[in-house]
Amino acid sequence: MQTPYTDSARDPATVAAILEAHRGTPGAMLPILHAIQDSLGHIPADAVPLIADFLNVSRAEVHGVITYYDHFRQQPAARHVVRLCRAEACQARGADALAGHVRQTLGCDFHGTSADGKVTLEPVYCLGHCAVGPNIAIDDKPYARVSTARFDALLAACGGER
Amino acid sequence: MTCTIFVPRDSTALALGADDVATAIEAEARRRGIDLRIVRNGSRGMFWLEPLVEVATPAGRTAYGPVDASDVAGLFDAGFFDGGAHPLSLGLTDALPYLQKQERITFARVGITDPVSLDDYLAHDGYAGLRRALSMAPGAIVQEVIDSGLRGRGGAAFPTGVKWKTVLGAQAVQKYIVCNADEGDSGTFSDRMVMEDDPFMLIEGMTIAGLAVGATRGYIYVRSEYPHAIAALNEAIANATAAGYLGIDVLGSGKAFHLDVRKGAGSYVCGEETALLESLEGKRGIVRAKPPLPALSGLFGQPTVINNVISLASVPLILQKGAAYYRDLGQGRSRGTLPFQLAGNLKYGGLVEKAFGVTLRELLVDFGGGSASGRPLRAVQVGGPLGAYLPPSRFDTPLDYEAFAAIGAAVGHGGIVAFDDTVDMAKQARYAMEFCAAESCGKCTPCRIGSTRGVEVMDKIIANQDRPQQIHLLRDLCDLMLAGSLCAMGGMTPYPVLSALDNFPEDFGGSDAAPDQKAA
């Protein structure tokens, strides 16, 4: 269904290097998880015991942290991640209608991946552009005043590399 | 002569195409052989005009906006780089009424300077507060902040200086300054603007806090949804460190202050201070019971100052100009200014820094220009997802912590989200419960279970099943959550729910929703 953009053969070495780089960092759990996800696209299950061992906590504790925070993924996302703001300021400017259009266009619901496997759709609760919603971010790049037509154009524009 | 053009780098301006405009200006200047210097400044906070391009002229900075990349060739034809007339020209930026009517003291530099240029910061009164603080005893710095009347701008409005005094008095080898930059409330963006558009101000404020309480290490906990803020802070911290404003010997004083940025991971409740500390320590962001106060047992169990971005960013000015300068603005026990954030369905949404006492109507109408849709405004939510929904009959309430508390509302972080008359308030009440259910940390039952039951009850009300009984149940549930929750997540979710029910009963089945209507 999804194409992982990681080479799992290099995962253990990458994780080991990240752990080493955080030796001595106070409260290193979140920085480590961010670094792993930034490099590998997600937190592979194999990384959990390595992190637990390094931080001298249980695997359950690491698993608990990963699953507590919405930002961390246990599975790779698709090539592109569309995040659509669902919070009040965007609601007041038509975000619900946009959300309907986006779900229909991608053929998936929130937290899902489009029918063609190329776009993951995530909800987000505020991107901080509340005066000019509805707002979305595509792969961390922000877009404001997104109409349904603008969304279609933005989606088509990232189609080249899809 | 080189012309200087300003194109904002604030992420809202980027979301509206500022990078494309900057690229187009650069290309067009090259094509025409015109010598231009492009400065990527912060945003002035007039977001309906973004991307707002400014040009330095002998008379002052002249504004053009909103500029699309396709407008750039025409702007060159009109000689905009010399301040030439064009349909998009707005005249001198400083003369625009939206800015003229504000009291921009904390946001004085925002939109004017290059955010990551230390030279620019120094040229605009930067680090004057730290220099004065370095000549003062720690207790005197704390007293200055107490005397200013500054209260926590994150929403709880606890006196900042009093918090500092507790930390100053605590005995410990290591103390911490933590900045709560987990600005998760919808309708708020003033923290984001400080971090992206004037990060040195926050860095300076935290350094002063460190001197005041004897803390040598600070952390800025920024939400992961704000990548541009994280990047700007890291760049500014590197520049400040290289110039000796941070590090083992701040400006040769012999005092150390180290500062790091930490990235959150998409948990709203981590904006609650004790959950934030847990998260910084590498755990799930679960709320702690208080006491002990973070001031005595905070990060890693050590005495910790934890303040919101705007609280800390207000400190350099207070130290530079003295407590009286700040205290003389505002009214009652709400002293100084608050950067209000006009959001949602408003024509002129943006950042408005005003002294406390301005009314909602002035903000919504005089600044905001009414609804963007052109329809009547029906409700405004003040203070984020946990704030009350207010009807037009409350629009003359002055923005003041006590005045808002008196009408069952909260000023909170100063975010104001406007809705037109197409809003369905029962749906908004349901959303408030749904949001609480999604974001609850799960530690206390009223919040964890109450919010889920709240969604179910709202579904029945919306479906018109046993409305009088369900509304009675909803009020009961809200009462329990208000009184029994461990933190503001569960404790304030009833604010939007009950205010929607009380102020807009017609959306809940009219007379069924009346507070005196009791189920049989």
XYZ file of C-alpha atoms in Angstrom, chain B residues 124-450:
327
model
C 16.571 49.161 17.794
C 17.120 49.275 21.582
C 17.932 45.570 21.787
C 19.766 44.333 24.887
C 19.310 47.670 26.702
C 17.250 45.771 29.299
C 19.932 43.138 29.834
C 22.640 45.785 30.205
C 20.649 47.459 32.962
C 19.845 44.124 34.598
C 23.554 43.257 34.713
C 24.110 46.320 36.907
C 21.379 45.281 39.351
C 21.144 42.800 42.223
C 18.928 39.759 41.500
C 16.352 40.869 44.058
C 16.128 44.298 42.428
C 15.429 42.773 39.003
C 12.659 40.653 40.499
C 11.216 43.706 42.276
C 11.193 45.658 39.005
C 9.113 42.911 37.370
C 6.762 42.742 40.378
C 6.329 46.535 40.292
C 5.516 46.495 36.592
C 2.330 44.544 37.362
C 3.127 42.028 34.608
C 0.905 38.956 34.839
C 1.449 35.691 33.005
C 0.379 36.134 29.410
C -0.176 32.438 28.784
C -3.677 32.707 30.150
C -3.539 32.068 33.881
C -2.458 35.663 34.592
C -0.396 34.877 37.683
C 1.954 37.767 38.607
C 5.245 37.008 36.844
C 7.484 38.713 39.397
C 5.932 36.816 42.295
C 6.727 33.534 40.550
C 10.316 34.710 40.047
C 10.609 35.686 43.717
C 9.760 32.139 44.791
C 12.466 30.742 42.522
C 14.989 33.347 43.677
C 14.350 32.327 47.276
C 14.705 28.601 46.585
C 18.047 26.985 47.367
C 19.409 24.700 44.664
C 22.585 24.011 42.720
C 20.746 24.164 39.402
C 17.711 26.299 38.559
C 15.993 26.565 35.187
C 14.169 29.086 33.029
C 11.606 27.377 30.809
C 9.692 29.192 28.132
C 6.293 27.748 27.346
C 6.118 28.256 23.586
C 3.526 25.548 23.043
C 1.077 28.014 21.532
C -1.624 25.488 20.661
C -4.739 27.632 21.005
C -6.566 28.265 17.778
C -6.737 31.998 17.115
C -3.392 32.769 18.714
C -0.183 33.624 16.938
C 1.558 36.314 19.012
C 4.081 33.837 20.457
C 4.819 32.583 16.972
C 5.372 36.149 15.770
C 7.791 36.937 18.595
C 9.790 33.781 17.901
C 9.872 34.222 14.136
C 9.958 38.006 13.914
C 11.915 39.181 16.993
C 13.536 36.126 18.606
C 16.286 38.102 20.364
C 13.616 39.770 22.510
C 12.622 36.391 23.944
C 16.272 35.367 24.339
C 17.012 38.623 26.167
C 13.981 38.197 28.428
C 15.038 34.682 29.378
C 18.611 35.807 30.029
C 17.312 38.518 32.367
C 15.118 35.935 34.112
C 18.197 33.756 34.555
C 20.122 36.628 36.165
C 17.134 37.467 38.366
C 16.678 34.034 39.904
C 20.156 32.539 39.545
C 19.368 30.076 36.742
C 22.121 29.223 34.290
C 20.147 27.108 31.853
C 17.027 27.732 29.849
C 14.806 25.782 27.493
C 12.296 27.040 24.955
C 9.665 24.350 24.358
C 8.201 25.058 20.917
C 5.400 23.072 19.332
C 6.341 20.973 16.318
C 3.701 22.781 14.231
C 5.992 25.848 14.254
C 9.077 24.834 12.208
C 9.823 28.417 11.146
C 9.847 29.600 14.760
C 12.249 26.815 15.719
C 14.590 27.709 12.856
C 14.561 31.445 13.657
C 15.211 30.811 17.361
C 18.091 28.469 16.653
C 19.677 30.982 14.281
C 19.240 33.837 16.763
C 20.609 31.743 19.656
C 23.690 30.894 17.569
C 24.205 34.585 16.742
C 23.706 35.681 20.363
C 26.110 33.000 21.583
C 28.763 33.968 19.032
C 28.549 37.595 20.185
C 28.811 36.751 23.888
C 25.180 37.454 24.833
C 24.701 33.809 25.783
C 27.131 31.190 27.052
C 29.469 30.727 29.980
C 30.159 34.443 30.484
C 27.273 36.706 29.449
C 28.782 40.025 28.293
C 31.813 39.504 30.528
C 29.691 39.487 33.688
C 31.025 36.147 34.856
C 27.441 34.845 34.818
C 26.468 31.941 32.587
C 23.278 31.411 30.668
C 22.814 28.570 28.174
C 19.714 28.314 26.051
C 18.298 25.416 24.038
C 15.223 24.958 21.876
C 13.192 21.797 22.400
C 10.557 20.639 19.965
C 7.160 19.383 21.104
C 5.362 16.566 19.358
C 1.768 17.530 18.728
C 0.212 17.310 22.185
C -2.063 20.244 23.078
C -2.006 19.520 26.811
C 1.770 20.064 26.841
C 0.889 23.766 26.920
C -0.079 23.105 30.535
C 3.053 23.904 32.475
C 3.512 20.678 34.419
C 2.738 18.509 31.371
C 5.302 20.576 29.474
C 7.921 19.869 32.138
C 7.177 16.137 31.946
C 7.595 16.318 28.184
C 10.901 18.186 28.526
C 12.074 15.445 30.856
C 11.374 12.921 28.101
C 8.100 11.484 29.315
C 4.505 11.443 28.183
C 3.006 14.894 28.680
C 0.886 13.994 31.685
C -0.224 16.762 34.035
C 1.343 16.777 37.504
C -0.641 17.446 40.644
C 0.267 20.753 42.319
C 1.781 21.326 44.838
C 4.699 21.142 44.625
C 4.837 24.276 42.502
C 7.234 24.233 39.553
C 8.886 27.266 41.160
C 10.148 24.932 43.899
C 10.190 21.564 42.152
C 9.984 22.002 38.404
C 12.201 20.691 35.630
C 14.168 17.630 36.820
C 12.833 18.430 40.281
C 14.691 21.742 40.460
C 13.339 25.281 41.044
C 12.047 26.479 37.698
C 10.630 29.667 36.259
C 8.121 28.646 33.616
C 6.602 31.540 31.694
C 4.826 32.103 28.416
C 6.641 33.699 25.446
C 4.913 37.077 25.755
C 5.552 37.245 29.517
C 9.285 36.745 28.977
C 9.341 38.979 25.900
C 7.811 41.825 27.935
C 10.704 41.781 30.392
C 13.454 43.505 28.341
C 11.281 46.606 27.919
C 10.354 46.662 31.625
C 14.034 46.546 32.561
C 14.993 49.096 29.923
C 12.306 51.672 30.671
C 11.480 50.859 34.279
C 8.450 49.311 35.953
C 6.416 52.534 35.948
C 6.492 52.850 32.158
C 4.777 49.502 31.817
C 2.501 49.772 34.847
C 1.118 53.133 33.672
C -0.603 51.404 30.764
C -3.746 49.362 31.294
C -6.431 49.482 33.949
C -7.316 47.945 37.300
C -5.158 44.920 38.000
C -4.477 44.368 34.292
C -1.350 46.403 33.656
C 0.581 47.023 30.478
C -0.430 45.833 27.048
C -1.646 42.614 25.489
C -0.979 41.670 21.888
C -4.512 40.749 20.803
C -4.866 38.378 17.903
C -7.807 38.992 15.599
C -8.653 35.729 13.912
C -11.338 33.738 12.190
C -14.032 35.438 10.152
C -12.769 39.036 10.244
C -12.037 41.327 7.345
C -8.832 42.733 8.802
C -7.372 39.957 10.916
C -3.998 40.446 12.517
C -2.028 41.456 15.550
C -3.201 44.438 17.610
C -1.149 45.382 20.657
C -3.242 47.560 22.941
C -3.263 48.503 26.599
C -5.819 46.564 28.645
C -9.220 48.227 28.650
C -9.899 48.249 24.904
C -13.347 46.778 24.227
C -14.142 43.758 22.121
C -16.173 45.972 19.796
C -13.215 48.277 19.153
C -11.102 45.252 18.277
C -13.727 43.513 16.150
C -15.118 46.543 14.346
C -12.593 49.397 14.458
C -9.611 47.143 13.856
C -11.156 43.952 12.488
C -13.568 45.702 10.108
C -16.377 43.246 10.891
C -16.757 39.855 9.282
C -14.780 38.784 6.227
C -17.905 37.177 4.775
C -19.891 40.416 5.041
C -22.521 38.683 7.182
C -23.311 39.808 10.737
C -20.942 38.634 13.472
C -22.785 36.266 15.769
C -20.239 34.884 18.211
C -16.659 35.411 19.233
C -14.526 33.001 21.177
C -11.981 34.757 23.347
C -8.993 33.009 24.873
C -8.614 29.881 22.766
C -10.485 26.549 22.625
C -11.096 26.734 26.388
C -12.536 30.260 26.197
C -16.176 31.331 26.278
C -18.313 32.120 23.225
C -19.666 35.629 23.571
C -22.675 37.140 21.748
C -22.805 40.724 20.369
C -24.484 41.909 23.594
C -21.116 41.355 25.325
C -19.039 43.234 22.753
C -18.721 46.299 24.976
C -16.874 44.387 27.679
C -13.399 45.862 28.188
C -10.519 43.422 27.754
C -9.352 43.138 31.345
C -8.757 39.930 33.331
C -11.276 40.813 36.054
C -13.951 42.229 33.725
C -13.871 39.029 31.691
C -13.928 36.795 34.755
C -17.033 38.714 35.878
C -18.950 37.599 32.767
C -17.790 33.985 33.027
C -15.153 34.374 30.346
C -11.365 34.566 30.193
C -8.995 36.880 28.328
C -6.529 34.021 28.184
C -3.770 34.546 25.689
C -5.659 37.348 23.894
C -6.789 35.309 20.900
C -10.134 36.374 19.465
C -11.899 34.142 16.957
C -14.928 35.626 15.217
C -17.807 33.679 13.649
C -20.566 35.010 11.398
C -24.241 34.069 11.626
C -23.775 30.789 9.768
C -22.188 29.260 12.870
C -24.035 26.453 14.629
C -23.282 26.849 18.322
C -24.403 23.342 19.267
C -21.809 22.068 16.823
C -19.173 24.325 18.405
C -20.092 23.019 21.869
C -19.758 19.471 20.603
C -16.389 20.344 19.070
C -15.130 21.692 22.420
C -15.930 18.341 24.063
C -14.465 16.412 21.125
C -11.245 18.433 21.295
C -10.976 17.785 25.046
C -11.539 14.062 24.492
C -8.813 13.987 21.839
C -6.282 16.014 23.813
C -6.925 14.964 27.406
C -3.778 13.545 28.988
C -5.957 10.986 30.727
C -4.717 11.486 34.262
C -7.957 12.697 35.845
C -11.370 11.133 35.300
C -13.525 14.281 34.895
C -11.498 15.298 31.851
C -10.794 11.868 30.379
C -14.268 10.353 30.736
C -16.280 13.544 31.057
